[in-house]
Short mmCIF file of C-alpha atoms and ligand atoms in Angstrom, two decimals:
data_model
loop_
_atom_site.label_atom_id
_atom_site.label_comp_id
_atom_site.label_asym_id
_atom_site.label_seq_id
_atom_site.Cartn_x
_atom_site.Cartn_y
_atom_site.Cartn_z
CA MET Y 17 0.00 0.00 0.00
CA SER Y 18 1.15 3.54 -0.58
CA SER Y 19 1.86 5.56 2.52
CA ALA Y 20 -0.81 8.17 1.82
CA SER Y 21 -3.47 5.52 1.66
CA ALA Y 22 -1.99 3.27 4.35
CA LYS Y 23 -3.58 4.91 7.38
CA LYS Y 24 -6.82 6.39 6.14
CA PRO Y 25 -8.30 5.97 2.68
CA HIS Y 26 -7.55 8.89 0.40
CA LEU Y 27 -10.30 10.79 -1.42
CA ASN Y 28 -9.94 13.54 -4.00
CA LEU Y 29 -12.80 16.00 -3.51
CA VAL Y 30 -13.58 18.58 -6.19
CA VAL Y 31 -15.66 21.61 -5.20
CA ILE Y 32 -17.84 22.79 -8.07
CA GLY Y 33 -20.71 25.15 -8.88
CA HIS Y 34 -21.70 28.45 -10.47
CA VAL Y 35 -19.47 31.51 -10.17
CA ASP Y 36 -19.68 33.36 -6.83
CA HIS Y 37 -21.86 30.75 -5.12
CA GLY Y 38 -19.25 30.60 -2.34
CA LYS Y 39 -17.09 27.53 -3.11
CA SER Y 40 -13.77 29.05 -2.05
CA THR Y 41 -15.31 30.90 0.89
CA LEU Y 42 -17.08 27.79 2.17
CA MET Y 43 -13.94 25.68 1.95
CA GLY Y 44 -11.73 28.45 3.39
CA ARG Y 45 -14.12 28.77 6.30
CA PHE Y 46 -14.25 25.00 6.69
CA LEU Y 47 -10.43 24.75 6.82
CA TYR Y 48 -10.39 27.54 9.39
CA GLU Y 49 -13.03 25.86 11.55
CA ILE Y 50 -11.30 22.49 11.55
CA ARG Y 51 -8.11 24.37 12.51
CA ALA Y 52 -6.26 23.48 9.32
CA ILE Y 53 -5.77 27.25 8.93
CA ASP Y 54 -4.55 29.50 11.67
CA GLU Y 55 -6.68 32.40 12.89
CA ARG Y 56 -3.66 34.68 12.37
CA ILE Y 57 -3.62 33.90 8.67
CA ILE Y 58 -7.29 34.76 8.29
CA LYS Y 59 -6.66 38.07 10.12
CA GLU Y 60 -3.82 38.77 7.71
CA TYR Y 61 -6.03 38.05 4.71
CA GLU Y 62 -8.75 40.21 6.20
CA GLU Y 63 -6.43 43.21 6.43
CA GLU Y 64 -4.94 42.68 2.99
CA ALA Y 65 -8.36 42.11 1.43
CA LYS Y 66 -9.77 45.23 3.09
CA LYS Y 67 -7.08 47.33 1.42
CA ILE Y 68 -8.35 46.40 -2.03
CA GLY Y 69 -12.02 46.50 -1.06
CA LYS Y 70 -12.45 42.71 -1.13
CA GLU Y 71 -12.99 41.99 2.55
CA SER Y 72 -15.76 39.53 1.84
CA PHE Y 73 -13.19 37.30 0.11
CA LYS Y 74 -10.95 36.79 3.16
CA TYR Y 75 -11.87 33.10 3.50
CA ALA Y 76 -11.68 32.55 -0.25
CA TRP Y 77 -8.06 33.74 -0.17
CA VAL Y 78 -7.12 30.49 1.57
CA LEU Y 79 -7.67 28.86 -1.84
CA ASP Y 80 -7.43 31.82 -4.21
CA ARG Y 81 -3.74 32.53 -4.02
CA LEU Y 82 -3.02 34.12 -7.40
CA LYS Y 83 -2.76 37.90 -7.45
CA GLU Y 84 -5.25 38.10 -10.30
CA GLU Y 85 -7.73 35.87 -8.43
CA ARG Y 86 -7.57 38.09 -5.37
CA GLU Y 87 -7.90 41.32 -7.32
CA ARG Y 88 -10.81 40.07 -9.39
CA GLY Y 89 -12.47 38.21 -6.54
CA LEU Y 90 -12.82 34.92 -8.39
CA THR Y 91 -11.11 31.58 -8.82
CA ILE Y 92 -9.23 31.06 -12.09
CA ASP Y 93 -7.15 27.93 -11.60
CA LEU Y 94 -7.54 24.89 -9.38
CA GLY Y 95 -6.64 25.41 -5.71
CA PHE Y 96 -5.41 22.38 -3.75
CA TYR Y 97 -5.50 21.79 0.00
CA LYS Y 98 -5.19 18.72 2.19
CA PHE Y 99 -7.25 17.91 5.26
CA GLU Y 100 -8.22 14.93 7.36
CA THR Y 101 -11.54 13.84 8.76
CA GLN Y 102 -12.20 10.98 11.12
CA LYS Y 103 -12.46 8.56 8.25
CA TYR Y 104 -10.55 9.98 5.30
CA PHE Y 105 -7.52 11.83 4.11
CA PHE Y 106 -8.86 14.38 1.60
CA THR Y 107 -7.24 16.33 -1.18
CA LEU Y 108 -9.53 19.28 -1.74
CA ILE Y 109 -9.60 20.64 -5.30
CA ASP Y 110 -11.31 24.04 -5.43
CA ALA Y 111 -12.55 24.64 -8.97
CA PRO Y 112 -13.44 27.92 -10.66
CA GLY Y 113 -17.13 28.56 -11.43
CA HIS Y 114 -16.68 31.21 -14.10
CA ARG Y 115 -17.64 30.12 -17.61
CA ASP Y 116 -14.25 31.14 -19.02
CA PHE Y 117 -12.45 28.60 -16.82
CA VAL Y 118 -14.59 25.49 -17.29
CA LYS Y 119 -11.56 23.79 -18.82
CA ASN Y 120 -9.79 23.97 -15.44
CA MET Y 121 -12.90 22.62 -13.74
CA VAL Y 122 -12.90 19.63 -16.12
CA THR Y 123 -9.27 18.91 -15.25
CA GLY Y 124 -10.15 19.06 -11.54
CA ALA Y 125 -13.11 16.76 -12.01
CA SER Y 126 -11.01 14.25 -13.96
CA GLN Y 127 -8.87 13.78 -10.83
CA ALA Y 128 -11.72 13.52 -8.31
CA ASP Y 129 -13.48 10.64 -6.57
CA CYS Y 130 -16.26 12.80 -5.19
CA ALA Y 131 -17.69 16.28 -5.56
CA LEU Y 132 -19.21 18.96 -3.40
CA LEU Y 133 -21.65 21.02 -5.44
CA VAL Y 134 -22.08 24.45 -3.88
CA VAL Y 135 -25.37 26.14 -4.75
CA SER Y 136 -26.27 29.61 -3.53
CA ALA Y 137 -29.77 29.98 -2.10
CA LYS Y 138 -29.61 33.74 -2.60
CA GLU Y 139 -32.48 35.23 -4.59
CA GLY Y 140 -31.51 35.17 -8.28
CA GLU Y 141 -28.24 33.31 -7.78
CA TYR Y 142 -29.71 29.81 -7.63
CA GLU Y 143 -31.77 30.69 -10.71
CA ALA Y 144 -28.70 31.97 -12.63
CA GLY Y 145 -26.80 28.73 -11.97
CA MET Y 146 -29.75 26.65 -13.20
CA SER Y 147 -30.42 28.69 -16.36
CA PRO Y 148 -29.59 26.92 -19.66
CA GLY Y 149 -26.09 28.44 -19.76
CA GLY Y 150 -25.57 28.19 -15.98
CA GLN Y 151 -22.64 26.39 -14.43
CA THR Y 152 -24.62 24.59 -11.70
CA ARG Y 153 -26.14 22.63 -14.56
CA GLU Y 154 -22.97 22.37 -16.64
CA HIS Y 155 -20.74 21.32 -13.74
CA ALA Y 156 -23.17 18.62 -12.63
CA PHE Y 157 -23.09 17.07 -16.11
CA LEU Y 158 -19.34 17.40 -16.42
CA ALA Y 159 -18.66 15.92 -12.98
CA LYS Y 160 -20.65 12.81 -13.84
CA THR Y 161 -19.08 12.61 -17.28
CA MET Y 162 -15.58 12.89 -15.91
CA GLY Y 163 -16.20 9.93 -13.65
CA VAL Y 164 -17.09 11.56 -10.35
CA ASP Y 165 -19.57 9.00 -9.08
CA GLN Y 166 -20.39 10.50 -5.69
CA ILE Y 167 -21.71 13.97 -5.07
CA MET Y 168 -23.06 16.00 -2.18
CA VAL Y 169 -24.62 19.46 -2.15
CA ALA Y 170 -24.14 22.50 0.08
CA ILE Y 171 -27.03 24.93 -0.24
CA ASN Y 172 -25.04 27.99 0.72
CA LYS Y 173 -25.66 31.66 1.58
CA MET Y 174 -28.61 30.57 3.73
CA ASP Y 175 -28.04 33.77 5.75
CA THR Y 176 -29.25 35.81 2.76
CA VAL Y 177 -32.66 34.12 2.88
CA ASN Y 178 -33.04 34.19 6.69
CA TYR Y 179 -32.42 30.44 6.84
CA SER Y 180 -35.81 29.90 5.21
CA GLN Y 181 -36.79 26.24 5.08
CA GLN Y 182 -39.09 26.98 2.18
CA ARG Y 183 -36.25 28.38 0.05
CA TYR Y 184 -34.03 25.47 1.06
CA GLU Y 185 -36.65 22.95 -0.06
CA GLU Y 186 -37.17 24.79 -3.34
CA VAL Y 187 -33.46 24.75 -4.16
CA LYS Y 188 -33.05 21.18 -2.95
CA SER Y 189 -35.83 19.80 -5.13
CA GLY Y 190 -34.52 21.64 -8.20
CA ILE Y 191 -31.01 20.31 -7.67
CA ALA Y 192 -32.30 16.81 -6.92
CA ARG Y 193 -34.13 16.82 -10.27
CA LEU Y 194 -30.97 17.94 -12.07
CA LEU Y 195 -28.76 15.33 -10.40
CA ARG Y 196 -31.23 12.55 -11.16
CA MET Y 197 -31.30 13.56 -14.82
CA VAL Y 198 -27.50 13.60 -14.91
CA GLY Y 199 -27.47 10.03 -13.61
CA TYR Y 200 -26.73 10.25 -9.88
CA ASN Y 201 -28.55 8.01 -7.41
CA ILE Y 202 -30.37 10.74 -5.57
CA ASN Y 203 -31.02 8.58 -2.49
CA LYS Y 204 -27.32 8.71 -1.75
CA VAL Y 205 -26.90 12.45 -2.15
CA GLN Y 206 -26.57 14.51 1.06
CA PHE Y 207 -27.88 18.08 1.06
CA VAL Y 208 -26.61 20.49 3.73
CA PRO Y 209 -27.87 24.05 4.29
CA THR Y 210 -24.85 26.29 5.02
CA SER Y 211 -23.69 29.81 5.46
CA ALA Y 212 -20.00 30.10 4.69
CA TRP Y 213 -20.08 33.70 5.80
CA GLU Y 214 -21.65 33.11 9.23
CA GLY Y 215 -20.03 29.69 9.64
CA VAL Y 216 -23.29 27.76 10.00
CA ASN Y 217 -23.58 23.95 9.79
CA ILE Y 218 -19.96 23.54 8.88
CA ILE Y 219 -18.64 21.49 11.80
CA LYS Y 220 -21.82 21.09 13.83
CA VAL Y 221 -25.43 21.64 12.90
CA ASP Y 222 -26.65 24.92 14.42
CA LYS Y 223 -30.20 24.29 15.62
CA SER Y 224 -30.68 27.95 16.45
CA LYS Y 225 -30.33 28.82 12.75
CA THR Y 226 -31.80 25.74 11.05
CA PRO Y 227 -34.13 24.12 13.63
CA TRP Y 228 -35.94 22.37 10.77
CA TYR Y 229 -32.84 20.54 9.52
CA ASN Y 230 -32.06 17.01 10.72
CA GLY Y 231 -29.16 16.00 8.51
CA PRO Y 232 -25.38 16.10 8.92
CA SER Y 233 -23.04 19.11 8.99
CA LEU Y 234 -20.68 19.63 6.09
CA LEU Y 235 -17.86 17.86 7.96
CA GLU Y 236 -20.11 14.95 8.93
CA ALA Y 237 -21.36 14.63 5.36
CA PHE Y 238 -17.79 14.33 4.05
CA ASP Y 239 -17.43 11.13 6.06
CA MET Y 240 -20.59 9.74 4.48
CA PHE Y 241 -18.87 9.35 1.13
CA GLU Y 242 -18.10 5.74 0.36
CA GLU Y 243 -14.64 4.49 -0.35
CA PRO Y 244 -14.44 4.19 -4.14
CA PRO Y 245 -13.43 0.89 -5.74
CA ARG Y 246 -9.70 0.56 -6.40
CA PRO Y 247 -9.43 -1.42 -9.65
CA ILE Y 248 -5.96 -2.86 -9.00
CA ASP Y 249 -6.57 -5.95 -11.15
CA LYS Y 250 -7.16 -3.96 -14.35
CA PRO Y 251 -4.43 -2.90 -16.79
CA LEU Y 252 -2.33 0.05 -15.63
CA ARG Y 253 -3.50 3.48 -16.83
CA ILE Y 254 -2.04 6.79 -15.71
CA PRO Y 255 -3.23 9.82 -17.71
CA ILE Y 256 -0.48 12.41 -17.56
CA GLN Y 257 -1.29 15.86 -16.21
CA ASP Y 258 2.14 17.41 -16.39
CA VAL Y 259 5.74 16.52 -17.09
CA TYR Y 260 8.70 17.92 -15.22
CA SER Y 261 12.40 17.67 -15.75
CA ILE Y 262 14.01 17.79 -12.32
CA ARG Y 263 17.69 18.40 -12.05
CA GLY Y 264 19.51 15.45 -10.53
CA VAL Y 265 16.42 13.25 -10.95
CA GLY Y 266 15.38 13.35 -14.61
CA THR Y 267 11.99 13.15 -16.28
CA VAL Y 268 9.04 13.12 -13.87
CA PRO Y 269 5.54 12.71 -15.33
CA VAL Y 270 2.73 13.52 -12.89
CA GLY Y 271 -0.75 12.03 -12.88
CA ARG Y 272 -3.32 9.99 -11.08
CA VAL Y 273 -3.32 6.19 -11.26
CA GLU Y 274 -6.77 5.30 -12.60
CA THR Y 275 -6.40 1.53 -12.81
CA GLY Y 276 -3.76 -1.11 -12.15
CA VAL Y 277 -0.62 -0.96 -10.05
CA LEU Y 278 2.66 0.81 -10.81
CA ARG Y 279 5.82 -0.51 -9.15
CA VAL Y 280 9.36 0.77 -8.97
CA GLY Y 281 11.38 -1.19 -11.55
CA ASP Y 282 8.44 -1.52 -14.00
CA THR Y 283 8.87 -0.76 -17.67
CA VAL Y 284 6.13 1.61 -18.79
CA VAL Y 285 5.01 2.72 -22.21
CA PHE Y 286 3.50 6.14 -22.91
CA MET Y 287 0.85 6.32 -25.63
CA PRO Y 288 0.32 7.83 -28.19
CA PRO Y 289 4.03 8.76 -28.49
CA ASN Y 290 4.89 5.07 -27.93
CA VAL Y 291 8.01 5.68 -25.85
CA LYS Y 292 9.20 3.33 -23.14
CA GLY Y 293 11.12 3.89 -19.94
CA GLU Y 294 11.97 2.31 -16.62
CA VAL Y 295 10.40 3.53 -13.39
CA LYS Y 296 13.18 4.57 -11.01
CA SER Y 297 11.10 6.04 -8.20
CA ILE Y 298 7.53 6.99 -7.28
CA GLU Y 299 6.39 9.81 -5.00
CA THR Y 300 3.03 10.80 -3.61
CA HIS Y 301 2.60 13.91 -1.48
CA HIS Y 302 6.39 14.22 -1.24
CA THR Y 303 6.73 10.71 0.17
CA ARG Y 304 8.57 7.95 -1.65
CA ILE Y 305 6.56 4.80 -2.25
CA GLU Y 306 7.36 1.43 -3.79
CA GLN Y 307 4.04 1.06 -5.59
CA ALA Y 308 1.07 3.20 -6.50
CA ILE Y 309 -2.55 2.10 -6.68
CA PRO Y 310 -5.73 3.61 -8.18
CA GLY Y 311 -6.54 6.99 -6.65
CA ASP Y 312 -2.93 7.87 -5.90
CA ASN Y 313 -1.71 11.15 -7.35
CA ILE Y 314 1.90 10.50 -8.15
CA GLY Y 315 5.05 11.81 -9.73
CA PHE Y 316 7.29 9.08 -11.08
CA ASN Y 317 10.81 9.26 -12.41
CA VAL Y 318 11.31 7.37 -15.68
CA LYS Y 319 14.66 6.62 -17.21
CA GLY Y 320 14.97 6.56 -20.99
CA VAL Y 321 12.29 9.18 -21.69
CA GLU Y 322 12.88 12.88 -22.32
CA LYS Y 323 10.51 15.54 -21.05
CA THR Y 324 10.05 16.75 -24.63
CA GLN Y 325 8.70 13.34 -25.70
CA LEU Y 326 5.71 13.57 -23.36
CA ARG Y 327 2.81 15.91 -22.74
CA ARG Y 328 -0.43 16.31 -20.89
CA GLY Y 329 -2.98 13.84 -22.23
CA ASP Y 330 -0.53 10.99 -22.85
CA VAL Y 331 -1.28 7.81 -20.90
CA ALA Y 332 1.17 5.47 -19.22
CA GLY Y 333 0.59 1.70 -19.12
CA HIS Y 334 2.53 -1.53 -19.18
CA PRO Y 335 3.89 -2.73 -22.58
CA THR Y 336 2.00 -6.03 -22.11
CA SER Y 337 -1.31 -4.16 -22.24
CA PRO Y 338 -0.63 -0.70 -23.66
CA PRO Y 339 -3.19 2.12 -23.67
CA THR Y 340 -5.38 2.14 -26.81
CA VAL Y 341 -4.84 4.87 -29.37
CA ALA Y 342 -8.09 5.48 -31.23
CA GLU Y 343 -8.39 5.83 -34.97
CA GLU Y 344 -12.13 6.28 -34.51
CA PHE Y 345 -14.58 5.66 -31.69
CA VAL Y 346 -18.30 5.38 -31.15
CA GLY Y 347 -19.82 7.37 -28.30
CA ARG Y 348 -23.21 7.70 -26.69
CA ILE Y 349 -23.70 11.40 -26.09
CA PHE Y 350 -26.17 13.81 -24.62
CA VAL Y 351 -26.31 17.28 -26.19
CA LEU Y 352 -26.26 19.81 -23.35
CA TYR Y 353 -26.11 22.95 -25.39
CA HIS Y 354 -26.06 23.94 -29.03
CA PRO Y 355 -27.42 27.14 -30.55
CA THR Y 356 -28.61 25.42 -33.76
CA ALA Y 357 -28.10 21.82 -34.86
CA ILE Y 358 -25.20 19.39 -35.12
CA ALA Y 359 -24.61 17.46 -38.35
CA ALA Y 360 -21.84 15.14 -39.58
CA GLY Y 361 -18.65 17.08 -40.31
CA TYR Y 362 -18.89 19.21 -37.16
CA THR Y 363 -15.40 19.53 -35.60
CA PRO Y 364 -15.34 20.73 -31.98
CA VAL Y 365 -12.89 19.79 -29.19
CA LEU Y 366 -12.81 16.49 -27.32
CA HIS Y 367 -11.89 16.37 -23.62
CA VAL Y 368 -11.12 12.89 -22.37
CA HIS Y 369 -9.16 12.16 -19.14
CA THR Y 370 -6.38 14.77 -19.29
CA ALA Y 371 -6.33 15.05 -23.10
CA THR Y 372 -7.75 17.77 -25.32
CA VAL Y 373 -7.88 17.20 -29.11
CA PRO Y 374 -10.00 18.30 -32.08
CA VAL Y 375 -12.58 15.70 -33.05
CA LYS Y 376 -14.85 15.25 -36.04
CA PHE Y 377 -18.44 14.00 -35.96
CA VAL Y 378 -18.10 11.39 -38.74
CA ALA Y 379 -21.62 9.99 -38.62
CA ILE Y 380 -24.66 10.40 -36.42
CA GLU Y 381 -25.74 6.77 -36.32
CA LYS Y 382 -28.84 6.93 -34.15
CA LYS Y 383 -30.94 9.27 -32.12
CA ILE Y 384 -31.89 7.54 -28.88
CA ASP Y 385 -34.23 8.00 -25.95
CA PRO Y 386 -31.97 9.48 -23.23
CA ARG Y 387 -33.67 7.50 -20.45
CA THR Y 388 -34.04 4.07 -22.03
CA GLY Y 389 -31.32 4.11 -24.70
CA ALA Y 390 -33.77 2.78 -27.30
CA ALA Y 391 -33.28 4.02 -30.87
CA VAL Y 392 -35.86 6.58 -31.96
CA GLU Y 393 -34.33 7.44 -35.35
CA GLU Y 394 -31.65 5.80 -37.54
CA ASN Y 395 -29.11 8.08 -39.29
CA PRO Y 396 -30.78 11.38 -38.38
CA PRO Y 397 -29.55 14.31 -40.50
CA PHE Y 398 -28.85 16.35 -37.36
CA ILE Y 399 -29.22 16.42 -33.57
CA LYS Y 400 -30.10 19.28 -31.27
CA GLN Y 401 -29.89 20.44 -27.67
CA GLY Y 402 -31.59 17.91 -25.39
CA ASP Y 403 -31.05 14.97 -27.81
CA ALA Y 404 -29.16 11.79 -27.02
CA ALA Y 405 -27.40 9.98 -29.85
CA ILE Y 406 -24.91 7.35 -30.92
CA VAL Y 407 -22.16 9.09 -32.86
CA ARG Y 408 -19.05 7.91 -34.70
CA PHE Y 409 -16.11 10.24 -34.04
CA LYS Y 410 -12.66 10.67 -35.50
CA PRO Y 411 -10.00 12.38 -33.37
CA LEU Y 412 -7.91 14.65 -35.58
CA LYS Y 413 -4.82 14.10 -33.43
CA THR Y 414 -3.68 10.89 -31.82
CA VAL Y 415 -5.25 10.27 -28.42
CA VAL Y 416 -5.78 7.41 -25.99
CA ILE Y 417 -9.41 6.35 -25.61
CA GLU Y 418 -10.78 3.24 -23.94
CA LYS Y 419 -14.18 1.60 -23.82
CA TYR Y 420 -16.28 2.81 -20.91
CA SER Y 421 -17.31 -0.75 -20.05
CA GLU Y 422 -13.67 -1.77 -19.60
CA LEU Y 423 -11.91 1.32 -18.27
CA PRO Y 424 -14.60 3.84 -17.29
CA GLN Y 425 -12.18 6.61 -16.29
CA LEU Y 426 -10.72 6.66 -19.79
CA GLY Y 427 -14.01 6.12 -21.54
CA ARG Y 428 -15.95 9.25 -20.61
CA PHE Y 429 -15.66 12.47 -22.51
CA ALA Y 430 -16.95 15.97 -23.03
CA ILE Y 431 -17.32 17.84 -26.31
CA ARG Y 432 -16.66 21.58 -26.13
CA ASP Y 433 -16.74 24.42 -28.62
CA SER Y 434 -15.99 28.14 -28.22
CA GLY Y 435 -15.82 27.89 -24.46
CA ARG Y 436 -19.10 26.00 -24.03
CA THR Y 437 -19.77 22.36 -23.25
CA ILE Y 438 -21.77 20.99 -26.15
CA ALA Y 439 -22.14 17.36 -25.11
CA ALA Y 440 -21.07 14.74 -22.62
CA GLY Y 441 -20.79 11.05 -23.27
CA VAL Y 442 -19.30 7.60 -22.87
CA VAL Y 443 -17.28 5.48 -25.29
CA ILE Y 444 -19.06 2.33 -26.42
CA ASP Y 445 -16.55 1.18 -29.02
CA VAL Y 446 -13.02 2.00 -30.17
CA VAL Y 447 -11.34 1.35 -33.52
CA PRO Y 448 -7.67 1.13 -32.56
CA ALA Y 449 -5.10 2.98 -34.64
CA LYS Y 450 -2.07 1.17 -36.01
CA VAL Y 451 0.79 2.52 -33.93
P1 GTP U 20 -15.60 31.32 -8.16
O1 GTP U 20 -14.50 30.48 -7.63
O2 GTP U 20 -15.12 32.54 -8.83
O3 GTP U 20 -16.54 30.55 -9.01
O4 GTP U 20 -16.50 31.83 -6.89
P2 GTP U 20 -16.76 31.00 -5.55
O5 GTP U 20 -17.90 30.09 -5.74
O6 GTP U 20 -15.50 30.43 -5.05
O7 GTP U 20 -17.27 32.18 -4.57
P3 GTP U 20 -16.41 32.93 -3.49
O8 GTP U 20 -16.07 32.05 -2.37
O9 GTP U 20 -15.33 33.66 -4.20
O10 GTP U 20 -17.51 33.94 -2.91
C1 GTP U 20 -18.15 34.90 -3.73
C2 GTP U 20 -18.80 35.96 -2.84
O11 GTP U 20 -19.89 35.37 -2.11
C3 GTP U 20 -17.86 36.53 -1.78
O12 GTP U 20 -18.13 37.92 -1.66
C4 GTP U 20 -18.25 35.81 -0.52
O13 GTP U 20 -18.02 36.54 0.67
C5 GTP U 20 -19.74 35.62 -0.73
N1 GTP U 20 -20.25 34.49 0.05
C6 GTP U 20 -19.77 33.22 0.05
N2 GTP U 20 -20.47 32.44 0.89
C7 GTP U 20 -21.41 33.25 1.46
C8 GTP U 20 -22.45 33.03 2.42
O14 GTP U 20 -22.67 31.95 2.95
N3 GTP U 20 -23.23 34.11 2.73
C9 GTP U 20 -23.04 35.35 2.17
N4 GTP U 20 -23.85 36.32 2.54
N5 GTP U 20 -22.07 35.57 1.27
C10 GTP U 20 -21.27 34.54 0.91
MG1 MG U 21 -13.69 30.21 -5.93
#
């Protein structure tokens, strides 16, 4: 076992939701309340934030560390923080809500086991997030698509609605409907009413504010996540997030082990470049380990591979069962958004695990009923927003894609165009390329 997962199981938690709904503030406040952040630091942030008229962002600054993020009062890139609960060791991934940075959110979701969806109860804010172009809706779809199988919901800014039970129920039922449509088992989803600003229901439920609420606090709900399966008996797959060249060490790709086991001494092959190297060492959270298992975020030193030969989106595996490079693939998709209609020939961008490549809609084979999967039309000339379909795709650059039924984490994808998510889907078949 790796050291990080030896004591308590490790969970990667991504925090998602519409811009300004309070993700960073809620998690900053949470870290402060569990004493992972010192009071002194918060005081410091408060003074600094006051100077630029952003006092209300003092808790968010725990996670928003870039100068631009602090000046603009929003999250741009992923913010990472570690904390422990009774049951788990968490890596918190704070994602940006702004539409312009959905790409970063997708990267965060691709690394996560579970998600906290933060939804503001404030008048107008909940509604904005749920509008057709809203990120409450978009993030929920993307989280599921990127393989985040467990989700919980904080209904935040309850102070702005006087902790109204009626408003809470209204927001809760709307979000429950959305999550059910996206494919989550709603019976397993915890909803918690919170105020990040007043620090309500974060560690303990505050009966003076929400006497009508009988569920867990945010902290208690985190421990209600289930330990995800660790598919150690499947072929090794590590989608690469970044590659470093460290002086005195050599080439160090970084990524999360999705399936299989990586051991020091293994020969690994990176696809699509098809380069091989020997694993000299493995690290997780700055600790050396002898082997890495699914869920571990690792950096591993490989001998025989140059940094310039690798890039984000490549996938490491063992040469006995190398990652599949797709010539074409067939996907079952759901169209989340499109201003007009999609026909064969359309060439947007494919996001799959950590890869981003242009992709062509080669043929729309069937329109299907999104709930049952039954065909409703063969070879339709086009598909529109709200449609589900079976589509044959051709990636215009080499990319690793696997069947969802075999390797789910590498078989889910999103289709994006001009900064919007057009569709989300799963891979039902792959035509391998000759490599
Ligand atoms: P992005 O990362 O940019 O998507 O935003 P975010 O969801 O992280 O929101 P952030 O934490 O930056 O908070 C946005 C604003 O909402 C800040 O001014 C916060 O002080 C405020 N806010 C957050 N939570 C609460 C809350 O519970 N009550 C009130 N009244 N305001 C809140
Ligand atoms: Mg934020």
